[in-house]
Short mmCIF file of N, CA and C in Angstrom, two decimals:
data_model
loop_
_atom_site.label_atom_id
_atom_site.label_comp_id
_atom_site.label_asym_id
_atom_site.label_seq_id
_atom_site.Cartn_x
_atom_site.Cartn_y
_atom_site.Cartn_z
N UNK B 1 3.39 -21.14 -3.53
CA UNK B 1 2.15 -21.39 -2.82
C UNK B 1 1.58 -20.05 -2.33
N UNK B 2 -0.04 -20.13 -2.89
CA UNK B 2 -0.07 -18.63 -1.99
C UNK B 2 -0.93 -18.80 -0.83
N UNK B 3 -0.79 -17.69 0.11
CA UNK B 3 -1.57 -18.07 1.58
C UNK B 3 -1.89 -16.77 2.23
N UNK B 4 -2.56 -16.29 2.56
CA UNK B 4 -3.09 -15.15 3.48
C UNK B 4 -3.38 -15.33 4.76
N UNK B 5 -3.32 -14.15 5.49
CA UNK B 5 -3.21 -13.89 7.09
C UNK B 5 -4.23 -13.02 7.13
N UNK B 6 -4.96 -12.79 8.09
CA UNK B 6 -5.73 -11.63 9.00
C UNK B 6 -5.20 -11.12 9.76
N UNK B 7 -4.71 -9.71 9.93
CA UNK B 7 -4.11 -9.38 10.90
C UNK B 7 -4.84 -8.48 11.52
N UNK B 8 -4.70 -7.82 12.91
CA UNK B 8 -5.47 -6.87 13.56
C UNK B 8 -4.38 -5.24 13.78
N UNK B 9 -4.72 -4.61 13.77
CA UNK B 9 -4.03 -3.10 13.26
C UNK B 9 -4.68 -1.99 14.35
N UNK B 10 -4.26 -1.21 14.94
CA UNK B 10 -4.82 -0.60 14.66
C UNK B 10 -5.99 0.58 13.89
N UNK B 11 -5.66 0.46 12.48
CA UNK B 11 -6.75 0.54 11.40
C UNK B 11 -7.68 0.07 11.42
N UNK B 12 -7.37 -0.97 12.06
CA UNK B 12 -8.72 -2.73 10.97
C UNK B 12 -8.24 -3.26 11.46
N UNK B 13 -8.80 -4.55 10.47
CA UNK B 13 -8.46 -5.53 9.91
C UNK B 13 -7.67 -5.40 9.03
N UNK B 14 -6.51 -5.99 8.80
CA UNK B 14 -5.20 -5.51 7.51
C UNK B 14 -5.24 -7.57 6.81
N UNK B 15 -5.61 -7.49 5.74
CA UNK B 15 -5.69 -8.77 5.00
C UNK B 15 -3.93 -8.74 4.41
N UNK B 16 -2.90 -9.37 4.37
CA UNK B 16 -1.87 -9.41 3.22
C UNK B 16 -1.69 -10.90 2.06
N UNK B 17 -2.12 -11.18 1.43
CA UNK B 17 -1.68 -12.36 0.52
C UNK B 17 -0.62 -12.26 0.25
N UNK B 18 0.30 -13.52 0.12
CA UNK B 18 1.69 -13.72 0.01
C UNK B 18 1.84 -14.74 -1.28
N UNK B 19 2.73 -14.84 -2.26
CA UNK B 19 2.59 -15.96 -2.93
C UNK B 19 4.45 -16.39 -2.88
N UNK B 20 4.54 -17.29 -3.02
CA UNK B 20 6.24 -17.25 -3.06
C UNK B 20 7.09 -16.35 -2.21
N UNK B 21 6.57 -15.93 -1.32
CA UNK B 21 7.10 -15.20 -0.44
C UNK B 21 7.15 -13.53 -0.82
N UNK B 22 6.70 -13.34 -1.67
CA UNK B 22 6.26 -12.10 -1.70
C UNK B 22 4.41 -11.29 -1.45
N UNK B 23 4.35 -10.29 -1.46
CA UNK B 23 3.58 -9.42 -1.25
C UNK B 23 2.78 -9.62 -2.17
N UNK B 24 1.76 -10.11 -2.62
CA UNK B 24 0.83 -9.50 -4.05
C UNK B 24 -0.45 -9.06 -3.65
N UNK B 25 -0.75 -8.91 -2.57
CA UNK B 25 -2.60 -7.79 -1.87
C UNK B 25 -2.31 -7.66 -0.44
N UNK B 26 -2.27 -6.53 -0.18
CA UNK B 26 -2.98 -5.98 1.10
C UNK B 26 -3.47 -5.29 1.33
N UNK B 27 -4.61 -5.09 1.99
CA UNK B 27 -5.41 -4.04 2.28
C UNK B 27 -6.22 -4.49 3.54
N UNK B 28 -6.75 -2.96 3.92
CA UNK B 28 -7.53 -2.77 4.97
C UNK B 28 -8.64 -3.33 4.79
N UNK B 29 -9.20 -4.99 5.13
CA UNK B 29 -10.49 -5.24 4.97
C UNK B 29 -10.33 -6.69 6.13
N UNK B 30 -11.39 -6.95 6.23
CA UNK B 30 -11.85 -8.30 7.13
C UNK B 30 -12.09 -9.64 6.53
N UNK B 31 -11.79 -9.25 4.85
CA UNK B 31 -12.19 -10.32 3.73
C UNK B 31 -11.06 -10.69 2.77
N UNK B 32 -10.37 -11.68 3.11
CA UNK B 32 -9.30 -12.14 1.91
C UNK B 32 -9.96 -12.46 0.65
N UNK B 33 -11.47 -12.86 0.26
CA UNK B 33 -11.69 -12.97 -1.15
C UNK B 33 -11.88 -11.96 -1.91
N UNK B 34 -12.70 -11.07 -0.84
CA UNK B 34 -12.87 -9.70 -1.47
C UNK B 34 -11.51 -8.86 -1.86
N UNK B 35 -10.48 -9.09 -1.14
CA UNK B 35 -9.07 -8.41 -1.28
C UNK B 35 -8.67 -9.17 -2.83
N UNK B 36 -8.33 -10.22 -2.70
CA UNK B 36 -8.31 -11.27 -4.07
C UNK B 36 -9.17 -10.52 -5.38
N UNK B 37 -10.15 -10.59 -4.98
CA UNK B 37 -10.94 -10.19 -6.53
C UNK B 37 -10.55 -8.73 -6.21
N UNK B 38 -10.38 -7.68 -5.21
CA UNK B 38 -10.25 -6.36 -6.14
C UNK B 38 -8.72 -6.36 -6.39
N UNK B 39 -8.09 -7.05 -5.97
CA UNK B 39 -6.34 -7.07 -6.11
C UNK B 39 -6.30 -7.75 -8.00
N UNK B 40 -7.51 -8.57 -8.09
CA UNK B 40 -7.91 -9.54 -9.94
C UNK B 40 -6.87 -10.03 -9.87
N UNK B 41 -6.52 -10.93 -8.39
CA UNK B 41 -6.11 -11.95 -8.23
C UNK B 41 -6.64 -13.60 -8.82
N UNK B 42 -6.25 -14.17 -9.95
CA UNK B 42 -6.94 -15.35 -10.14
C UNK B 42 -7.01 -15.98 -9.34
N UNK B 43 -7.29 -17.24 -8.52
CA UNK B 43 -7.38 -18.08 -7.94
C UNK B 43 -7.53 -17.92 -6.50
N UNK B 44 -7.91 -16.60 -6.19
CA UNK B 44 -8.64 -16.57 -4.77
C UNK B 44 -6.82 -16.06 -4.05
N UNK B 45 -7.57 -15.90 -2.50
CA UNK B 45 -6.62 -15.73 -1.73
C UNK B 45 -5.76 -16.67 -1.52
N UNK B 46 -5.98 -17.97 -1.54
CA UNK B 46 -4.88 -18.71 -1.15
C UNK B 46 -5.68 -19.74 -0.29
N UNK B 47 -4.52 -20.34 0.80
CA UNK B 47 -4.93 -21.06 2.22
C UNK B 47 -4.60 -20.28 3.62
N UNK B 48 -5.20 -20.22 4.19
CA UNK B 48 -5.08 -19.33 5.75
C UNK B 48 -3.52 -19.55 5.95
N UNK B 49 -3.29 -18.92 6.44
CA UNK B 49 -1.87 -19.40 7.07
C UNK B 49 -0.62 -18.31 7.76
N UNK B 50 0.01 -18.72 7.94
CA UNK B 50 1.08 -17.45 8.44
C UNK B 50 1.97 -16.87 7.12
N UNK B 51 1.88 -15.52 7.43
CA UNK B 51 2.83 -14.51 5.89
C UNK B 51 3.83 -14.17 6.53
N UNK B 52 5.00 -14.33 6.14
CA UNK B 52 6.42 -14.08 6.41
C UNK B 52 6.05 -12.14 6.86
N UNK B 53 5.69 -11.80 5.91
CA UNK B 53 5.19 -9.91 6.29
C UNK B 53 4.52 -9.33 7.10
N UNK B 54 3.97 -10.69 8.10
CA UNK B 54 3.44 -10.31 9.18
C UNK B 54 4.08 -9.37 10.46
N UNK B 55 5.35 -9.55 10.90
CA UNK B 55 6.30 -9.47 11.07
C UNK B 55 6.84 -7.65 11.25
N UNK B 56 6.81 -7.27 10.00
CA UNK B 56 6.97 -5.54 9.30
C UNK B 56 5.74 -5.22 9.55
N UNK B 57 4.68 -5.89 9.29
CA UNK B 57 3.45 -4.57 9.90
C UNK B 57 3.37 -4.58 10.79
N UNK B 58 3.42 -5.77 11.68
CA UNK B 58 3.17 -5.59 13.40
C UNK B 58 4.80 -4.38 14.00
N UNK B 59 5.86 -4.49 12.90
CA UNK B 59 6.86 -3.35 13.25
C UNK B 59 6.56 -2.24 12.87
N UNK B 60 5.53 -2.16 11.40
CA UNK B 60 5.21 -1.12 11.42
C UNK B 60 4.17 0.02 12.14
N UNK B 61 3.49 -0.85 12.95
CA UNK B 61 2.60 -0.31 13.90
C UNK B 61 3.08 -0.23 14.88
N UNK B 62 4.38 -0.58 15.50
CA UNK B 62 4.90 -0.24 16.64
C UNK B 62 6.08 1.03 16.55
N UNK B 63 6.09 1.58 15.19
CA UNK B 63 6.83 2.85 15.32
C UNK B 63 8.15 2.55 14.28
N UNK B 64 8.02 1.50 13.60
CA UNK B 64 9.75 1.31 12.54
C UNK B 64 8.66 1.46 11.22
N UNK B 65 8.18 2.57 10.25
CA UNK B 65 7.77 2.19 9.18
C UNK B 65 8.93 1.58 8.04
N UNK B 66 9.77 1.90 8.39
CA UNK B 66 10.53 1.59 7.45
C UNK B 66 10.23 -0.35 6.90
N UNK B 67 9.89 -0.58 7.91
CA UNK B 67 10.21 -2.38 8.11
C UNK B 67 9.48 -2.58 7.04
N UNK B 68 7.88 -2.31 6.54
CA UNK B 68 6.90 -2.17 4.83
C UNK B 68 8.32 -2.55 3.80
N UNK B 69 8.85 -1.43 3.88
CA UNK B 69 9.28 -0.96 2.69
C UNK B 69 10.58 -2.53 2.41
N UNK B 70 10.99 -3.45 3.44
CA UNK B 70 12.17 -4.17 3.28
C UNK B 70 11.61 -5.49 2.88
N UNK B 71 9.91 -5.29 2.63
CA UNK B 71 9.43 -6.33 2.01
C UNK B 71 9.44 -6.95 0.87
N UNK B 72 9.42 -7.75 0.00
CA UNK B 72 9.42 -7.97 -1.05
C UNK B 72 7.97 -7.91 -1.57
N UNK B 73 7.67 -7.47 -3.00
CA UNK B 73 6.20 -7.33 -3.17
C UNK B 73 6.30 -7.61 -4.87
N UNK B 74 5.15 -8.67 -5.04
CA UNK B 74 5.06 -8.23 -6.50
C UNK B 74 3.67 -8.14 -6.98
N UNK B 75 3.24 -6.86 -7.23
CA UNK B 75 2.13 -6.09 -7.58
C UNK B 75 2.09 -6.26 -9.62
N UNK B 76 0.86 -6.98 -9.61
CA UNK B 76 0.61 -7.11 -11.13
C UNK B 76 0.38 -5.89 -11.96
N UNK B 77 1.11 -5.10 -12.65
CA UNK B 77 0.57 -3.79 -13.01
C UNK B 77 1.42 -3.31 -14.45
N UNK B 78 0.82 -2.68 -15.04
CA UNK B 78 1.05 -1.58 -17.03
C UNK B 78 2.67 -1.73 -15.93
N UNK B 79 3.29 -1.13 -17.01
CA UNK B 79 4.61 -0.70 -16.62
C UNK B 79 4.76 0.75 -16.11
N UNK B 80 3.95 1.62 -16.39
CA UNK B 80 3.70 2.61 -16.01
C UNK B 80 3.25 2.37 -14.47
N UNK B 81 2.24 2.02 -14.37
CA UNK B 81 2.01 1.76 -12.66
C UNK B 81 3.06 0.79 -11.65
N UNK B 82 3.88 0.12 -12.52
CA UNK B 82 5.30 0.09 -11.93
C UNK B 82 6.55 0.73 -11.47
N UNK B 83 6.67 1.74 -12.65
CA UNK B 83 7.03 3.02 -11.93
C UNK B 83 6.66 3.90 -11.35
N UNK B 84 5.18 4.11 -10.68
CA UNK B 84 4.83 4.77 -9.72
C UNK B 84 4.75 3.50 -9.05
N UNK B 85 4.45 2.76 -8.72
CA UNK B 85 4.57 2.52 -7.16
C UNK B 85 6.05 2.24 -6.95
N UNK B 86 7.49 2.07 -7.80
CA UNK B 86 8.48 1.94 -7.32
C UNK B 86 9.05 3.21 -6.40
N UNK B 87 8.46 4.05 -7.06
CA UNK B 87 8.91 5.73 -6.87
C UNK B 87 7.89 5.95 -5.41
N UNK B 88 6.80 5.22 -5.48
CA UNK B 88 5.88 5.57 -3.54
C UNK B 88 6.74 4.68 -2.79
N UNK B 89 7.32 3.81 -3.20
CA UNK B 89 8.36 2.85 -2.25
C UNK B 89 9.46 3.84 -1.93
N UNK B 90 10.24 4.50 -2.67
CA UNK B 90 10.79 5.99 -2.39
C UNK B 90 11.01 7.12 -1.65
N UNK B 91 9.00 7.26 -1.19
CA UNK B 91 9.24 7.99 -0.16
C UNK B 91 9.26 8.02 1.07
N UNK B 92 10.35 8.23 1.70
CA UNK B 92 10.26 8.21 2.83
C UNK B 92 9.24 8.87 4.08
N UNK B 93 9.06 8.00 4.79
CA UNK B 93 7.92 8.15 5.88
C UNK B 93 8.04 9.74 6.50
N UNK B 94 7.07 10.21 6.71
CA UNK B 94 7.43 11.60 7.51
C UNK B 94 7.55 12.56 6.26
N UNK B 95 7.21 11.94 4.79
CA UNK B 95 7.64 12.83 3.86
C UNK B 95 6.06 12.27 2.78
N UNK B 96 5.58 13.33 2.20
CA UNK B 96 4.43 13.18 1.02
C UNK B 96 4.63 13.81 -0.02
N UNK B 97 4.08 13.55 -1.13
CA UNK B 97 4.52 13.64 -2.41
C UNK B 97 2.93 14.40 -3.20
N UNK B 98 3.25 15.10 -4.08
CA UNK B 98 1.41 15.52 -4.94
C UNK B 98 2.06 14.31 -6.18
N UNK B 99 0.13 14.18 -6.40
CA UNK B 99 0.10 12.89 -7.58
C UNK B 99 0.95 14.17 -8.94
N UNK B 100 1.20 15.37 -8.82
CA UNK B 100 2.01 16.24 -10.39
C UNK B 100 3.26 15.78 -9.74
N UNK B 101 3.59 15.95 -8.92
CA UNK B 101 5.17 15.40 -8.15
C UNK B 101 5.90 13.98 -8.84
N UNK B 102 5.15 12.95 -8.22
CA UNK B 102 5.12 11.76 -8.54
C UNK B 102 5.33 11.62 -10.18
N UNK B 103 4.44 12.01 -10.76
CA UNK B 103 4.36 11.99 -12.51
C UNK B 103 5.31 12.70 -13.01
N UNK B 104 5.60 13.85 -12.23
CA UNK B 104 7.29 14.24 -12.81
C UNK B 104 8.49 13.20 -12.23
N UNK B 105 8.42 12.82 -11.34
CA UNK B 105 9.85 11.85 -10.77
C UNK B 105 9.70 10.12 -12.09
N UNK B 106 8.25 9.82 -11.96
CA UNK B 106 8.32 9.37 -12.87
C UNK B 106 8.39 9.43 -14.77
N UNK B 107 9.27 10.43 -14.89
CA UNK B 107 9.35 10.81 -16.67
C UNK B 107 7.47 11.19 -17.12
N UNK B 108 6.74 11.55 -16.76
CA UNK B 108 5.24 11.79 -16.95
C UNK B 108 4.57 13.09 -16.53
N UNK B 109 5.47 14.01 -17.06
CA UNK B 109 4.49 15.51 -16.12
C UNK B 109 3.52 15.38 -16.79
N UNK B 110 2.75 16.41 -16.08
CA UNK B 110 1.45 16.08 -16.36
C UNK B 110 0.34 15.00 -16.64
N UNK B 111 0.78 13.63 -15.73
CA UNK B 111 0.12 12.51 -15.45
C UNK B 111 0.07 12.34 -14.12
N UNK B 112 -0.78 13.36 -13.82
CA UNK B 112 -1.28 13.07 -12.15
C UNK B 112 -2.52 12.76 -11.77
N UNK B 113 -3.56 12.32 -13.11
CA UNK B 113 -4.38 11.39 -13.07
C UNK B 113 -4.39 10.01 -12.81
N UNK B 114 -3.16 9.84 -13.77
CA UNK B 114 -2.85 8.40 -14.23
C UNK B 114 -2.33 8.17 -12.90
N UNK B 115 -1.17 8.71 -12.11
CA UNK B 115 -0.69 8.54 -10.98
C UNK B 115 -1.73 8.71 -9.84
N UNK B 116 -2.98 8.99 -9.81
CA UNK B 116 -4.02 9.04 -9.10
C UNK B 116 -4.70 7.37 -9.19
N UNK B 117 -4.80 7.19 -10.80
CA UNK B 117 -5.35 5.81 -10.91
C UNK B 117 -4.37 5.00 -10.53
N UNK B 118 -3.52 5.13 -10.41
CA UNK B 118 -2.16 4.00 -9.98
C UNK B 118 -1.91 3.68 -8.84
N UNK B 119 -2.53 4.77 -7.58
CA UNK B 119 -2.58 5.01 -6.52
C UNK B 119 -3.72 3.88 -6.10
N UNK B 120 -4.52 4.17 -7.12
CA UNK B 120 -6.50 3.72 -6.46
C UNK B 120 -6.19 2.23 -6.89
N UNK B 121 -5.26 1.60 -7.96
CA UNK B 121 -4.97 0.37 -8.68
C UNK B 121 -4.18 -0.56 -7.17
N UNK B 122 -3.50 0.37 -6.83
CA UNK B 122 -2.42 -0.70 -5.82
C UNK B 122 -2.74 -1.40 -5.07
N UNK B 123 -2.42 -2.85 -5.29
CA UNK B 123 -3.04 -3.94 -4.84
C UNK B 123 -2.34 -4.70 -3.64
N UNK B 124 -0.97 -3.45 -3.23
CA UNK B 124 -0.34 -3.86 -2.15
C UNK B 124 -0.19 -2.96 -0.83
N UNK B 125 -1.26 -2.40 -0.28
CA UNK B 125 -1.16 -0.94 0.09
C UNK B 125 -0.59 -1.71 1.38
N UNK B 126 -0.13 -0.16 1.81
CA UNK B 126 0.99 0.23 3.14
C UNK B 126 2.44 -0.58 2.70
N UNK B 127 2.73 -1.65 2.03
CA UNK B 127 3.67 -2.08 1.74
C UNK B 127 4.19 -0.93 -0.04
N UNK B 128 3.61 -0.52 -0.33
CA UNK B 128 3.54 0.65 -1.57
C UNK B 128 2.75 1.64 -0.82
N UNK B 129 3.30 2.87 -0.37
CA UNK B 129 2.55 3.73 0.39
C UNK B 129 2.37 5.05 -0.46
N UNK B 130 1.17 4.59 -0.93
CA UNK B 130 0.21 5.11 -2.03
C UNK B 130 -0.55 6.33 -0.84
N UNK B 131 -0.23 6.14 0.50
CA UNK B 131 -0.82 6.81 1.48
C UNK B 131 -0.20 8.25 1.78
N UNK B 132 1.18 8.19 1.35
CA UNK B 132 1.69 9.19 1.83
C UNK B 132 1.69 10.39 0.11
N UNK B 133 0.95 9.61 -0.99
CA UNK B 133 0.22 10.93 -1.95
C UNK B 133 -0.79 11.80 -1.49
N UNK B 134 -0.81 13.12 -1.62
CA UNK B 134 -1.96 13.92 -1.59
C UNK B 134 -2.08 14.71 -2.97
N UNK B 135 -3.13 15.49 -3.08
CA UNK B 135 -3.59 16.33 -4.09
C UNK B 135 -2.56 17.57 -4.22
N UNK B 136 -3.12 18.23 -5.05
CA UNK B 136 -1.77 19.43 -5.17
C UNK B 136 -2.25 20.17 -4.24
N UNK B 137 -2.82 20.60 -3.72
CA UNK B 137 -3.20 21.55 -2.41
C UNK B 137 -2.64 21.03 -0.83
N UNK B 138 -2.39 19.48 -1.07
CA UNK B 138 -1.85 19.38 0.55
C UNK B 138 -3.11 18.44 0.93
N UNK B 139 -4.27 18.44 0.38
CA UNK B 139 -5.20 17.83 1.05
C UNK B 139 -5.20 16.20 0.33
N UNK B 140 -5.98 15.80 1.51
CA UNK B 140 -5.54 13.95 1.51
C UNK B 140 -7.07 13.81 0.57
N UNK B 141 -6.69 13.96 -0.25
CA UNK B 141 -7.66 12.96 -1.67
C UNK B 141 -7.94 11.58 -1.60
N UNK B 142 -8.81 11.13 -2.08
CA UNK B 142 -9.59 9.67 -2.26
C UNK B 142 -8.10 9.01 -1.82
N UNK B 143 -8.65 7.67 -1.00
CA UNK B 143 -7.71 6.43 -0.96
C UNK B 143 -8.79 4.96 -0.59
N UNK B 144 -8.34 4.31 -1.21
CA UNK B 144 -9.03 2.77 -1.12
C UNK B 144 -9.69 2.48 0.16
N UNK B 145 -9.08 2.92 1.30
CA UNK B 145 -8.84 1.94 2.25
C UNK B 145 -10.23 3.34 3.42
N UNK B 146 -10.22 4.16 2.80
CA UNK B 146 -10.66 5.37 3.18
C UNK B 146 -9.66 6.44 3.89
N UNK B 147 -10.30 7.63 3.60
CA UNK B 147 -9.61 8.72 4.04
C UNK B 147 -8.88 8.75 5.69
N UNK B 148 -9.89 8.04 6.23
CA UNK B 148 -9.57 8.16 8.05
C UNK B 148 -8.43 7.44 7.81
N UNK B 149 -7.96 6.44 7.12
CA UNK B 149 -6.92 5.24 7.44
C UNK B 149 -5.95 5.92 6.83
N UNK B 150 -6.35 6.37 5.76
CA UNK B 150 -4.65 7.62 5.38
C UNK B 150 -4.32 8.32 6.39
N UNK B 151 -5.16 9.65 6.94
CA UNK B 151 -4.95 10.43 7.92
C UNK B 151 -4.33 9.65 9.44
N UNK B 152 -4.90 8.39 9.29
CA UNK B 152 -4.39 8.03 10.76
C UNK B 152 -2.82 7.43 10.01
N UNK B 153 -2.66 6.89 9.15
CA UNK B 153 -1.36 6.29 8.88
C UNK B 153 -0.35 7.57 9.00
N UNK B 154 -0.86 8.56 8.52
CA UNK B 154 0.40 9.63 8.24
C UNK B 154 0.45 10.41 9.78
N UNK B 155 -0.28 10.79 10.32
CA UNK B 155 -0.10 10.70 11.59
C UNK B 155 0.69 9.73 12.37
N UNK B 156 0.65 8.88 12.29
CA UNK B 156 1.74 7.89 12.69
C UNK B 156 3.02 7.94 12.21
N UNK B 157 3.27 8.31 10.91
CA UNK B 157 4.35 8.45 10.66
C UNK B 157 4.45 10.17 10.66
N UNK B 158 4.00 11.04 11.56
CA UNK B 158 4.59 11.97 11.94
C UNK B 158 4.23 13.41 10.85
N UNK B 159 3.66 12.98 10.29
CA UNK B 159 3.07 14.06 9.18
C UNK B 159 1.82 15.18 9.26
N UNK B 160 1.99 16.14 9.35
CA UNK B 160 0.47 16.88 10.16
C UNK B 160 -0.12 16.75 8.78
N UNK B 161 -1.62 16.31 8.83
CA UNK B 161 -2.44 15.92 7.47
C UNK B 161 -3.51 16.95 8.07
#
């Protein structure tokens, strides 16, 4: 059964859809359909309701990021964008990665485009912390949810951005 929550964040509004008890969209928005269609979720968000993952973000906003990561998630994606977001599940909080980094851990040097599009693809953000990539210079490059919500996430987890 799938079902979505609204939650309130510091960020936002944080939308998560759940289906079977896993993760398949979250993002920073005020709109579960809109999350649905850019997640190309068929059948919509679901029914309102309470998400078991509610739980880890309200821990993760109180200072345990780790709690994201003990979620279960299943993100529809190439197999390639499976191994990058297994490998952003990887890094640990307080720690960032460049999209050439990433594409080497994943067997792909020199795919730090593709690991850029894989980043912009993830249809489960903060639970896949696609947030803690930057550019090869250190600077916080494009993110979905916008730049302020990266910078404030990694700040939270302790990272000077």
């Amino acid at each position: 059964m799938r079902i979505h929550e609204s939650l309130t964040t510091p960020d936002g509004p944080f939308v998560v859809i759940e289906e079977d008890g896993e993760v398949i969209a979250a993002g920073w928005t005020g709109d579960p359909a809109a999350l649905a269609a850019r997640s190309r979720l068929t059948g919509g968000p679901g029914a309102q309701g309470s998400v078991a993952s509610a739980d880890a973000v309200a821990a993760y906003y109180a200072g345990d990021p780790t709690a994201v990561t003990r979620v279960a998630v299943a993100a529809p994606g190439t197999a390639f964008r499976a191994r990058v977001w297994e490998a952003l599940r990887a890094i640990s909080a307080g720690q960032v990665r460049t999209y050439g980094a990433v594409a080497a851990e994943v067997g792909s040097p020199g795919a730090s485009r593709a690991v850029g599009a894989a980043c912009g693809a993830n249809p489960v953000a903060l639970f896949v912390p696609c947030h803690r990539v930057t550019g090869a210079s250190g600077a916080l490059t494009g993110f979905a949810w916008g730049v302020d919500v990266k910078r404030a996430l990694l700040e939270r987890e302790a990272v000077a951005a």
